[in-house]
JSON list of C-alpha atoms in Angstrom, two decimals:
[
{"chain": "A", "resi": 1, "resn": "UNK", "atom": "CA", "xyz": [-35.77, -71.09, -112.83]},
{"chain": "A", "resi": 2, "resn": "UNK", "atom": "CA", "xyz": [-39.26, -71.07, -114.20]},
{"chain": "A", "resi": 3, "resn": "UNK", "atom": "CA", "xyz": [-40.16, -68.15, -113.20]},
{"chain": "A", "resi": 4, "resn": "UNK", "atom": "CA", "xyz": [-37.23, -66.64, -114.36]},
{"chain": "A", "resi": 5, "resn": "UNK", "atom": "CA", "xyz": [-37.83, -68.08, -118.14]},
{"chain": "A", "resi": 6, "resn": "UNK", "atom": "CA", "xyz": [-41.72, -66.75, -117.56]},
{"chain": "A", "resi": 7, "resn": "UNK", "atom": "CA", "xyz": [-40.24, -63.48, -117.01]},
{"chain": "A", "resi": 8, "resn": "UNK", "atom": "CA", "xyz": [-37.76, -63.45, -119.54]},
{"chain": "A", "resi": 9, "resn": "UNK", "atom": "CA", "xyz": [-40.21, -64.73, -122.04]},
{"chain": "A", "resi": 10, "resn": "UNK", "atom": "CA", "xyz": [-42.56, -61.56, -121.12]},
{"chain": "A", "resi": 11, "resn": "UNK", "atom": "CA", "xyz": [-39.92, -59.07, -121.64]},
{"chain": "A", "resi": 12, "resn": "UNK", "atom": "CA", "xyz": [-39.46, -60.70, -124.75]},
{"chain": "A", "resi": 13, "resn": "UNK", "atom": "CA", "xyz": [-42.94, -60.22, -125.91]},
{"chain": "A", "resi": 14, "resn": "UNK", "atom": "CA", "xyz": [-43.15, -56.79, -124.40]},
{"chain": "A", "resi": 15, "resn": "UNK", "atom": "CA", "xyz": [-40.13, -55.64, -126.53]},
{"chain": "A", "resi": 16, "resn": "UNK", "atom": "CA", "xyz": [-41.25, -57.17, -129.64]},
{"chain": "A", "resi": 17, "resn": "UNK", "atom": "CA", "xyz": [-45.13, -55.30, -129.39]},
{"chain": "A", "resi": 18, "resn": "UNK", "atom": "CA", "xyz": [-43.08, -52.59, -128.39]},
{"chain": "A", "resi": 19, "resn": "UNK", "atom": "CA", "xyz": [-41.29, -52.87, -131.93]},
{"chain": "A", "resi": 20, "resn": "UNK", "atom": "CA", "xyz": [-44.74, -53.54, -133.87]},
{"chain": "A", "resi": 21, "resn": "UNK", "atom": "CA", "xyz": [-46.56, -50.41, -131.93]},
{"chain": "A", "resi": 22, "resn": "UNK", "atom": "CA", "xyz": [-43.68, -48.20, -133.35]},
{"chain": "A", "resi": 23, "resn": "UNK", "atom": "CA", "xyz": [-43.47, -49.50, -136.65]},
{"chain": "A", "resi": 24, "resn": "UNK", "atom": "CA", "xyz": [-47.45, -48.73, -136.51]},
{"chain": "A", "resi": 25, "resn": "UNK", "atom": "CA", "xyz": [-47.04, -45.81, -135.46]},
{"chain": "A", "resi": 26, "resn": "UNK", "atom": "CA", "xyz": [-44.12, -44.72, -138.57]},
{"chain": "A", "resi": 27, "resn": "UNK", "atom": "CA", "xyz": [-46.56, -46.46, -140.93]},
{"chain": "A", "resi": 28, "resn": "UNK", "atom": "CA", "xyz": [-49.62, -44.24, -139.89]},
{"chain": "A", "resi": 29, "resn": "UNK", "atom": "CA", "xyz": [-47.11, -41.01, -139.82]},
{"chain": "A", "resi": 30, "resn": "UNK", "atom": "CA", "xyz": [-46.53, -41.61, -143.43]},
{"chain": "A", "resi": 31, "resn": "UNK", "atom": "CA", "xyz": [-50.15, -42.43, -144.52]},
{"chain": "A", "resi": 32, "resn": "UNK", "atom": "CA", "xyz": [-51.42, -39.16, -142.66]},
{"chain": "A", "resi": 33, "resn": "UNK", "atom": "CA", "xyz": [-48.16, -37.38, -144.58]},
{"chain": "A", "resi": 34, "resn": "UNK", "atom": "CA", "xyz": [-49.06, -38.93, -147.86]},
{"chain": "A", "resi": 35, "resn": "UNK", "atom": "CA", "xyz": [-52.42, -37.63, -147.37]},
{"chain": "A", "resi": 36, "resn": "UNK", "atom": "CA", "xyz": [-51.88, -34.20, -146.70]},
{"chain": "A", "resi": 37, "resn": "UNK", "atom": "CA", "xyz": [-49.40, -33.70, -149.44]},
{"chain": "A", "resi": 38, "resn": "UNK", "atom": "CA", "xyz": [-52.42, -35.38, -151.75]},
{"chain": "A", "resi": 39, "resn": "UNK", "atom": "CA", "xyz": [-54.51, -32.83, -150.45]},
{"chain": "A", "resi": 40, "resn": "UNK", "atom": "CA", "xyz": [-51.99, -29.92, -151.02]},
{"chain": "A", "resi": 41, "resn": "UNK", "atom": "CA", "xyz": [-51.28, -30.99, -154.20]},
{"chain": "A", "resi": 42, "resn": "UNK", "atom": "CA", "xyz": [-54.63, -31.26, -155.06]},
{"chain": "A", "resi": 43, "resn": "UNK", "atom": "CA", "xyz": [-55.46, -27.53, -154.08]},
{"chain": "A", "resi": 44, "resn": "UNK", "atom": "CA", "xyz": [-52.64, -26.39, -155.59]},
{"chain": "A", "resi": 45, "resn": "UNK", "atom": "CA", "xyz": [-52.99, -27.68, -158.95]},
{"chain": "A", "resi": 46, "resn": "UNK", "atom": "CA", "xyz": [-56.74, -26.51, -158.79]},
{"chain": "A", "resi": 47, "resn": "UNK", "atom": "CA", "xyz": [-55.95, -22.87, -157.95]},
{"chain": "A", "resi": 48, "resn": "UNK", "atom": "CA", "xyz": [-52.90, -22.73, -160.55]},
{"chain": "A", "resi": 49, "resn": "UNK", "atom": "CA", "xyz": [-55.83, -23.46, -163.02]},
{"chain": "A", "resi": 50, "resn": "UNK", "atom": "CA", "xyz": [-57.98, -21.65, -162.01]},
{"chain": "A", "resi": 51, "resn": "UNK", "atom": "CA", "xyz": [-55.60, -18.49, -162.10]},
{"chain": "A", "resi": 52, "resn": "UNK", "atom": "CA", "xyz": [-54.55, -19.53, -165.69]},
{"chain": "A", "resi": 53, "resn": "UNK", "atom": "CA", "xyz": [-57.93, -19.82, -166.92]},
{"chain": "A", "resi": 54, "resn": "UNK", "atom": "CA", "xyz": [-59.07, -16.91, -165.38]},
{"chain": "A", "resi": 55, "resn": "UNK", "atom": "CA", "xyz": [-55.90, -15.02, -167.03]},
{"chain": "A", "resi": 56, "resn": "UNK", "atom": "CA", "xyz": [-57.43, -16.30, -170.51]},
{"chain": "A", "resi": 57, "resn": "UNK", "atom": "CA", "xyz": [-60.93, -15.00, -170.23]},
{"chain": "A", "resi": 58, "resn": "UNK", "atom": "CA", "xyz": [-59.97, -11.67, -168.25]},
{"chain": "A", "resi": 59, "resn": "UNK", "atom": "CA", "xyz": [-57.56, -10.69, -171.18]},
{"chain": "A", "resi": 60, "resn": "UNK", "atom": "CA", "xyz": [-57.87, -7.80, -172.78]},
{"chain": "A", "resi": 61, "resn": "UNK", "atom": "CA", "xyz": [-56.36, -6.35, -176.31]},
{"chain": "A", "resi": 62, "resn": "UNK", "atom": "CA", "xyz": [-54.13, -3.73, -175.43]}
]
């Protein structure tokens, strides 16, 4: 009987860190997401102005 509890009480433990590794491992998927669409974001903003600015001091009269 007691080492039936023992074992029952580490399965218990083993599913519950089982549970916090993969909420872990959702919460760092979404921090590395959030990251790269910063970063895309980022360089995509910068070349948009870039290209606009570029369009004002290229133009010529026609």
């Amino acid at each position: 009987m007691i080492l039936a509890d023992a074992l029952n009480t580490l399965a218990t433990l083993a599913q519950a860190f089982a549970i916090w590794l993969i909420a872990l491992a959702a919460a760092a998927t979404l921090a590395l997401h959030a990251l790269v669409a910063g970063i895309w974001w980022t360089c995509r903003t910068a070349f948009r102005t870039a290209r606009t600015l570029r369009s004002y001091f290229t133009w010529k009269a026609p």
